[in-house]
Coordinates of C-alpha atoms and ligand atoms in Angstrom, one line a residue:
X205 CA 14.4 5.2 34.6
X206 CA 11.0 3.8 33.4
X207 CA 10.0 0.1 32.7
X208 CA 9.8 1.3 29.2
X209 CA 13.7 1.6 28.9
X210 CA 14.2 -1.8 27.4
X211 CA 12.0 -3.2 24.7
X212 CA 8.9 -5.7 25.3
X213 CA 5.5 -6.1 23.4
X214 CA 3.3 -3.9 25.1
X215 CA -0.1 -5.5 26.2
X216 CA -3.3 -3.0 26.7
X217 CA -2.7 -2.8 30.5
X218 CA 0.7 -1.2 29.6
X219 CA -0.6 1.5 27.4
X220 CA -2.0 4.0 29.5
X221 CA 1.0 4.5 31.7
X222 CA 3.3 4.6 28.2
X223 CA 1.1 7.2 26.8
X224 CA 1.3 9.3 29.7
X225 CA 5.1 8.8 29.8
X226 CA 5.3 9.7 26.1
X227 CA 2.8 12.3 25.5
X228 CA 1.8 14.2 28.8
X229 CA 3.6 17.3 27.7
X230 CA 1.7 17.3 24.4
X231 CA -1.8 16.2 25.3
X232 CA -3.6 17.4 28.2
X233 CA -5.0 13.7 29.3
X234 CA -7.6 13.5 31.8
X235 CA -5.8 10.4 33.6
X236 CA -9.0 9.3 35.4
X237 CA -10.8 8.7 32.4
X238 CA -8.3 7.4 30.2
X239 CA -9.5 4.0 28.1
X240 CA -7.6 1.4 25.8
X241 CA -9.2 -0.5 23.1
X242 CA -7.6 -2.6 20.5
X243 CA -9.3 -1.8 17.0
X244 CA -10.6 -5.1 15.1
X245 CA -8.6 -4.1 11.9
X246 CA -5.1 -4.7 11.7
X247 CA -2.4 -5.6 9.4
X248 CA 0.0 -8.4 8.9
X249 CA 2.8 -6.9 11.1
X250 CA 2.0 -4.7 14.0
X251 CA 0.0 -4.1 17.2
X252 CA -2.2 -1.0 17.6
X253 CA -3.9 0.3 20.5
X254 CA -6.6 3.3 20.5
X255 CA -6.2 5.4 23.8
X256 CA -8.7 8.2 24.6
X257 CA -10.2 10.0 27.8
X258 CA -13.6 11.7 28.3
X259 CA -12.3 15.2 27.7
X260 CA -11.8 14.4 24.0
X261 CA -8.2 13.8 23.9
X262 CA -7.1 10.7 21.8
X263 CA -4.0 9.1 20.0
X264 CA -3.0 5.6 18.5
X265 CA -0.2 3.9 19.8
X266 CA 1.6 1.4 17.4
X267 CA 4.2 -0.9 18.3
X268 CA 6.1 -3.5 16.1
X269 CA 6.5 -7.0 17.4
X270 CA 9.9 -8.9 17.0
X271 CA 7.8 -11.7 14.8
X272 CA 4.9 -10.3 12.1
X273 CA 1.6 -11.2 13.0
X274 CA 1.1 -12.9 9.6
X275 CA 3.7 -15.5 10.4
X276 CA 5.8 -16.2 13.7
X277 CA 8.4 -17.7 11.1
X278 CA 9.0 -14.0 9.4
X279 CA 10.9 -11.5 11.4
X280 CA 11.4 -7.7 10.3
X281 CA 13.5 -5.4 12.2
X282 CA 12.0 -3.4 15.0
X283 CA 13.5 -0.4 13.2
X284 CA 10.5 -0.2 11.0
X285 CA 8.7 1.7 13.4
X286 CA 10.9 4.6 13.2
X287 CA 11.0 4.3 9.2
X288 CA 7.4 4.3 9.1
X289 CA 7.1 7.5 11.4
X290 CA 9.7 9.4 9.6
X291 CA 8.3 8.6 6.3
X292 CA 4.6 9.5 7.5
X293 CA 6.5 12.9 8.8
X294 CA 8.0 13.5 5.5
X295 CA 4.7 13.0 3.9
X296 CA 2.8 15.1 6.0
X297 CA 4.9 18.0 5.0
X298 CA 4.2 17.1 1.3
X299 CA 0.6 16.3 1.5
X300 CA -0.5 17.9 4.4
X301 CA -3.8 16.2 6.1
X302 CA -3.4 13.3 3.9
X303 CA -1.5 10.9 6.9
X304 CA -2.0 10.7 10.2
X305 CA 0.0 13.0 12.3
X306 CA 2.9 11.6 14.3
X307 CA 3.2 12.8 17.8
X308 CA 6.4 10.8 18.6
X309 CA 8.3 8.0 18.0
X310 CA 10.2 5.8 20.3
X311 CA 13.2 3.7 19.2
X312 CA 13.4 1.7 22.5
X313 CA 9.9 0.3 22.6
X314 CA 9.7 0.3 18.7
X315 CA 6.6 2.0 19.0
X316 CA 4.9 5.4 18.0
X317 CA 2.1 7.6 18.8
X318 CA -0.3 8.6 15.8
X319 CA -3.5 10.6 15.3
X320 CA -6.4 8.8 16.3
X321 CA -8.2 8.2 12.8
X322 CA -11.2 6.2 14.6
X323 CA -13.7 8.3 12.7
X324 CA -12.6 7.0 9.5
X325 CA -12.9 3.4 8.3
X326 CA -10.0 1.6 6.9
X327 CA -10.8 1.5 3.3
X328 CA -10.7 -2.4 2.9
X329 CA -13.5 -2.6 5.1
X330 CA -15.4 0.1 3.5
X331 CA -14.9 -1.6 0.2
X332 CA -16.2 -4.8 1.6
X333 CA -19.1 -3.1 2.3
X334 CA -19.4 -1.6 -1.4
X335 CA -19.2 2.2 0.0
X336 CA -18.4 4.3 -2.7
X337 CA -16.2 7.5 -2.0
X338 CA -16.4 10.4 -5.0
X339 CA -13.3 12.2 -3.4
X340 CA -11.0 9.3 -3.6
X341 CA -9.5 9.8 -7.2
X342 CA -8.9 13.5 -6.5
X343 CA -7.3 12.9 -3.2
X344 CA -5.4 9.9 -3.9
X345 CA -4.1 11.5 -7.1
X346 CA -2.8 14.4 -5.1
X347 CA -1.2 12.1 -2.3
X348 CA 0.7 10.2 -5.4
X349 CA 1.7 13.2 -6.9
X350 CA 2.9 15.4 -3.7
X351 CA 4.7 12.4 -2.3
X352 CA 6.3 10.7 -5.3
X353 CA 7.3 13.7 -7.7
X354 CA 8.2 16.1 -4.7
X355 CA 11.1 13.4 -3.6
X356 CA 12.2 12.6 -7.0
X357 CA 15.3 13.6 -8.7
X358 CA 13.3 16.1 -10.8
X359 CA 12.6 18.2 -7.7
X360 CA 15.1 17.2 -4.8
X361 CA 18.6 18.4 -4.7
X362 CA 20.5 15.3 -5.4
X363 CA 22.8 15.5 -2.5
X364 CA 19.9 15.8 -0.1
X365 CA 17.9 12.9 -2.2
X366 CA 21.1 10.6 -2.0
X367 CA 21.0 11.1 1.5
X368 CA 17.4 10.3 2.3
X369 CA 17.8 7.3 0.0
X370 CA 20.0 5.8 2.8
X371 CA 18.1 7.0 5.5
X372 CA 14.5 5.3 4.1
X373 CA 15.3 2.2 3.7
X374 CA 14.6 -1.3 5.7
X375 CA 16.4 -4.3 3.9
X376 CA 14.2 -6.7 5.9
X377 CA 11.0 -5.0 4.4
X378 CA 12.5 -4.6 1.0
X379 CA 13.2 -8.6 1.3
X380 CA 9.9 -9.3 2.0
X381 CA 8.7 -7.4 -0.8
X382 CA 11.0 -9.0 -3.4
X383 CA 10.2 -12.4 -2.3
X384 CA 6.5 -12.3 -2.0
X385 CA 5.9 -10.0 -5.1
X386 CA 8.5 -10.8 -7.5
X387 CA 9.5 -14.5 -6.6
X388 CA 6.9 -16.5 -5.0
X389 CA 3.8 -15.8 -7.0
X390 CA 5.6 -17.3 -10.3
X391 CA 7.7 -20.3 -8.4
X392 CA 6.5 -21.0 -5.0
X393 CA 9.9 -20.7 -4.0
X394 CA 9.4 -21.1 -0.2
X395 CA 6.4 -23.5 -0.4
X396 CA 3.8 -21.0 1.2
X397 CA 2.0 -19.9 -1.4
X398 CA -1.9 -20.1 -0.9
X399 CA -3.4 -21.1 -3.8
X400 CA -7.3 -22.0 -3.9
X401 CA -7.4 -25.8 -4.7
X402 CA -9.9 -25.5 -7.4
X403 CA -7.9 -23.1 -9.3
X404 CA -4.5 -24.9 -8.9
X405 CA -4.0 -26.1 -12.6
X406 CA -5.0 -22.7 -13.8
X407 CA -2.2 -21.0 -11.6
X408 CA 0.4 -23.6 -12.5
X409 CA -0.3 -23.1 -16.3
X410 CA -0.8 -19.3 -16.1
X411 CA 1.8 -18.2 -13.4
X412 CA 4.2 -20.9 -12.7
X413 CA 4.9 -22.1 -16.3
X414 CA 5.1 -18.9 -18.5
X415 CA 8.5 -18.2 -19.1
X416 CA 7.9 -15.1 -21.0
X417 CA 6.2 -13.9 -17.9
X418 CA 8.9 -14.7 -15.6
X419 CA 11.4 -12.7 -17.6
X420 CA 8.9 -9.4 -17.5
X421 CA 8.5 -10.0 -13.8
X422 CA 12.4 -10.4 -13.4
X423 CA 13.0 -7.0 -15.0
X424 CA 10.4 -5.4 -12.7
X425 CA 12.0 -6.8 -9.6
X426 CA 15.4 -5.5 -10.8
X427 CA 13.9 -2.0 -11.2
X428 CA 12.2 -2.1 -8.2
X429 CA 15.6 -3.2 -6.5
X430 CA 17.9 -0.5 -8.4
X431 CA 16.0 2.4 -9.5
X432 CA 15.8 4.7 -6.3
X433 CA 13.2 7.1 -8.0
X434 CA 11.1 8.5 -5.2
X435 CA 10.4 8.0 -2.0
X436 CA 7.0 5.6 -2.1
X437 CA 4.9 4.5 0.4
X438 CA 5.5 0.7 -0.4
X439 CA 2.5 -1.0 0.4
X440 CA -0.1 0.9 -0.7
X441 CA -3.4 -1.2 -0.7
X442 CA -7.0 -0.5 0.9
X443 CA -5.9 -1.8 4.2
X444 CA -3.3 1.1 4.4
X445 CA -6.0 3.8 3.9
X446 CA -8.2 5.5 6.2
X447 CA -11.5 6.8 4.5
X448 CA -14.7 8.7 5.4
X449 CA -17.2 10.8 3.4
X450 CA -14.8 13.7 2.6
X451 CA -11.3 12.7 3.3
X452 CA -8.7 9.9 3.5
X453 CA -5.1 9.4 5.0
X454 CA -2.8 6.9 4.1
X455 CA -0.7 5.0 6.7
X456 CA 1.5 1.9 7.3
X457 CA 4.3 3.2 5.4
X458 CA 6.9 0.9 6.8
X459 CA 7.7 -0.6 3.6
X460 CA 8.3 2.9 2.0
X461 CA 11.6 3.2 0.6
X462 CA 13.0 4.9 -2.6
X463 CA 11.8 2.7 -5.7
X464 CA 10.0 3.4 -8.7
X465 CA 7.0 5.6 -8.6
X466 CA 4.8 3.1 -10.4
X467 CA 4.8 0.6 -7.4
X468 CA 2.5 3.0 -5.6
X469 CA 0.2 3.9 -8.4
X470 CA 0.5 0.3 -9.5
X471 CA -0.8 -1.1 -6.0
X472 CA -3.7 1.4 -5.9
X473 CA -4.9 0.2 -9.2
X474 CA -4.5 -3.6 -8.2
X475 CA -6.2 -3.1 -4.8
X476 CA -9.2 -1.2 -6.6
X477 CA -9.5 -4.2 -8.8
X478 CA -9.9 -6.7 -5.7
X479 CA -12.8 -4.4 -4.7
X480 CA -14.4 -4.8 -8.0
X481 CA -13.8 -8.6 -7.5
X482 CA -15.8 -8.8 -4.5
X483 CA -18.3 -6.4 -5.9
X484 CA -18.9 -8.6 -8.9
X485 CA -19.4 -11.6 -6.7
X486 CA -22.1 -9.5 -4.6
X487 CA -23.8 -8.4 -7.7
X488 CA -23.0 -4.6 -6.8
X489 CA -23.2 -3.3 -10.3
X490 CA -23.0 0.6 -9.1
X491 CA -20.3 -0.2 -6.9
X492 CA -18.4 -1.8 -9.9
X493 CA -19.2 0.8 -12.0
X494 CA -17.7 3.2 -9.4
X495 CA -14.4 1.4 -9.0
X496 CA -13.7 1.2 -12.7
X497 CA -14.6 5.1 -12.9
X498 CA -12.3 5.4 -9.9
X499 CA -9.1 3.8 -11.6
X500 CA -9.7 5.8 -14.8
X501 CA -9.8 9.2 -12.9
X502 CA -7.1 8.1 -10.6
X503 CA -4.6 7.6 -13.6
X504 CA -5.8 10.7 -15.5
X505 CA -5.7 12.9 -12.6
X506 CA -2.3 11.5 -11.5
X507 CA -0.9 12.4 -15.2
X508 CA -2.7 15.8 -15.2
X509 CA -1.5 16.7 -11.8
X510 CA 1.8 15.2 -12.1
X511 CA 2.6 17.3 -15.6
X512 CA 1.5 20.5 -13.9
X513 CA 3.4 20.2 -10.8
X514 CA 6.6 18.7 -12.6
X515 CA 6.6 22.3 -14.5
X516 CA 6.1 24.2 -11.4
X517 CA 8.7 22.1 -9.3
X518 CA 11.4 20.9 -11.5
X519 CA 14.7 21.9 -10.5
X520 CA 17.1 19.4 -12.4
X521 CA 18.3 21.4 -15.6
X522 CA 18.4 18.3 -17.8
X523 CA 14.6 17.2 -16.9
X524 CA 13.5 20.5 -18.3
X525 CA 14.8 19.6 -21.9
X526 CA 11.8 19.2 -24.3
X527 CA 10.2 15.8 -24.3
X528 CA 11.7 14.7 -21.0
X529 CA 8.8 15.1 -19.0
X530 CA 6.5 13.0 -21.4
X531 CA 9.4 10.4 -21.4
X532 CA 9.2 10.2 -17.9
X533 CA 5.7 10.0 -17.3
X534 CA 5.2 7.4 -19.9
X535 CA 7.6 5.2 -17.9
X536 CA 5.8 5.8 -14.5
X537 CA 2.4 4.5 -16.5
X538 CA 4.5 1.3 -17.8
X539 CA 5.6 0.7 -14.2
X540 CA 1.9 1.2 -13.1
X541 CA 0.9 -1.4 -15.4
X542 CA 3.8 -3.8 -14.5
X543 CA 3.2 -3.5 -10.6
X544 CA -0.5 -3.5 -10.7
X545 CA 0.0 -6.9 -12.5
X546 CA 2.5 -8.2 -9.7
X547 CA 0.2 -7.2 -7.2
X548 CA -2.8 -8.7 -8.7
X549 CA -0.7 -11.7 -8.8
X550 CA 1.0 -12.0 -5.3
X551 CA -2.4 -11.2 -3.4
X552 CA -4.4 -13.9 -5.3
X553 CA -1.8 -16.8 -5.1
X554 CA 1.1 -15.6 -2.8
X555 CA 1.1 -15.7 1.1
X556 CA -0.4 -12.7 2.0
X557 CA -3.9 -12.6 0.3
X558 CA -6.8 -10.2 0.3
X559 CA -9.9 -10.8 2.1
X560 CA -11.9 -9.1 -0.9
X561 CA -11.2 -12.5 -2.8
X562 CA -10.7 -15.1 0.0
X563 CA -14.0 -14.3 1.6
X564 CA -16.0 -14.7 -1.6
X565 CA -17.8 -17.9 -0.5
X566 CA -19.3 -19.1 -3.8
X567 CA -16.5 -21.2 -5.6
X568 CA -17.3 -20.3 -9.1
X569 CA -17.6 -16.5 -8.2
X570 CA -14.2 -16.8 -6.5
X571 CA -12.9 -18.6 -9.4
X572 CA -13.9 -15.8 -11.5
X573 CA -12.3 -13.4 -9.2
X574 CA -9.1 -15.0 -9.3
X575 CA -8.7 -15.6 -12.9
X576 CA -9.9 -12.2 -13.7
X577 CA -7.0 -10.9 -11.4
X578 CA -4.6 -13.8 -13.0
X579 CA -5.2 -12.5 -16.8
X580 CA -5.7 -8.9 -16.0
X581 CA -2.1 -9.0 -14.1
X582 CA -0.4 -10.7 -17.2
X583 CA -2.0 -8.3 -19.6
X584 CA -0.5 -5.5 -17.5
X585 CA 2.9 -6.9 -17.1
X586 CA 3.3 -8.2 -20.7
X587 CA 1.8 -5.0 -22.4
X588 CA 3.3 -2.2 -20.0
X589 CA 3.6 -0.1 -22.9
X590 CA 0.1 -0.2 -24.0
X591 CA -1.3 1.5 -20.7
X592 CA -1.2 5.4 -21.1
X593 CA -4.8 6.7 -20.1
X594 CA -6.9 5.5 -17.3
X595 CA -9.2 4.2 -19.9
X596 CA -6.6 1.6 -21.2
X597 CA -6.6 0.3 -17.5
X598 CA -10.5 0.3 -17.4
X599 CA -10.8 -1.6 -20.6
X600 CA -8.3 -4.3 -19.6
X601 CA -10.4 -5.2 -16.5
X602 CA -13.5 -5.6 -18.6
X603 CA -11.5 -7.7 -20.9
X604 CA -9.9 -9.7 -18.6
X605 CA -13.5 -10.2 -16.8
X606 CA -14.8 -11.3 -20.2
X607 CA -11.8 -13.8 -20.7
X608 CA -12.0 -15.2 -17.4
X609 CA -15.7 -16.1 -17.9
X610 CA -14.7 -18.2 -20.8
X611 CA -12.5 -20.2 -18.5
X612 CA -15.1 -21.6 -15.8
Ligands
SR1_947 C1 4.9 -10.3 6.3 S1 3.9 -9.4 5.8 C2 3.1 -9.4 4.2 C3 2.4 -8.6 3.4 O1 1.7 -7.5 4.4 C4 2.3 -6.4 4.3 O2 1.0 -5.5 4.2 C5 2.6 -6.5 3.0 O3 2.2 -6.1 2.0 C6 3.6 -7.6 2.9 O4 4.0 -8.0 1.6
MG948 MG1 0.9 -2.9 6.3

């Protein structure tokens, strides 16, 4: 019996005892010198502690709370910690070294022990400092191909995949995505959108009143809900990526579920655009050029690596039919554009915003950023089929920038 046999939300004072209870047989802790610290960066939902000793051992303990951090009114099942841990364990096998190692997960305390990544920066922070990482496109494209293609029907035995589809899902978290991404940015259904006052009129016209847009978003929503294409990370923004000079690790996979691959690839594109917005507002030309180049490369490398790995790994006989691979990839690129669009919109006007944009102090620069996001997002959603190469994405961002300037 231990006091951790019943769930409660842990505080720093509980963490050493808890860590020892859970990891004593895996980590040779120097008990006398164990310390606990709460990292500054955190997500919208959970609580993280870093534990270390003076002999070089360390771990992150991550716990799910009953309420989300972002809003006490929003709850999400405590099972999300198990889901996140199990998805990271699958991803570690498919993309070794590209996710934090999970030491244990505990369904009673809804907590897990995860590899300490404190020598990395959370990528959103790095982007706000306008740091550039030339390995990102290479690593991210590998992560996307390995985790998405390898969990799709192209490769997995179909019975195994159907079982995994049932295992890797959280109705609560999918519900959050369905509302926050695919409804509220277009109708403020729950009256909790954060719309920048100076942009209210623009948002109303461009997002709330455009029925053609609503129809395309409705299709994207239904595709998200019904196309169990692959096990995606589900929330692949720069706050879900640890990065340093020569490596990156993707974490925070609690929104992971079987859904269109383009949801992940699209989120990567959109969140790089938020970094671009911030770079523009701070006059960081080299950084902005790096972002555009990175978006272009990530898409092109994704297509190239996907195509090669498809040929190597395909097991589904009908996926070997001539022309199937090209059709499948083209559809992923359409989705990439569509879901990049919905992410651009929901982070600009929805409930969960990004500091890359909200942190822009000059009103005119913030308006420019928001309008760039809204215009680019609409182009991505309304013209999904036009986005076939990295250059198509890059050019759309440059066009949206020019168009946004004319609205000010
Ligand atoms: C209630 S959670 C709000 C958002 O934060 C997470 O990171 C997801 O993106 C979610 O939509
Ligand atoms: Mg998160």
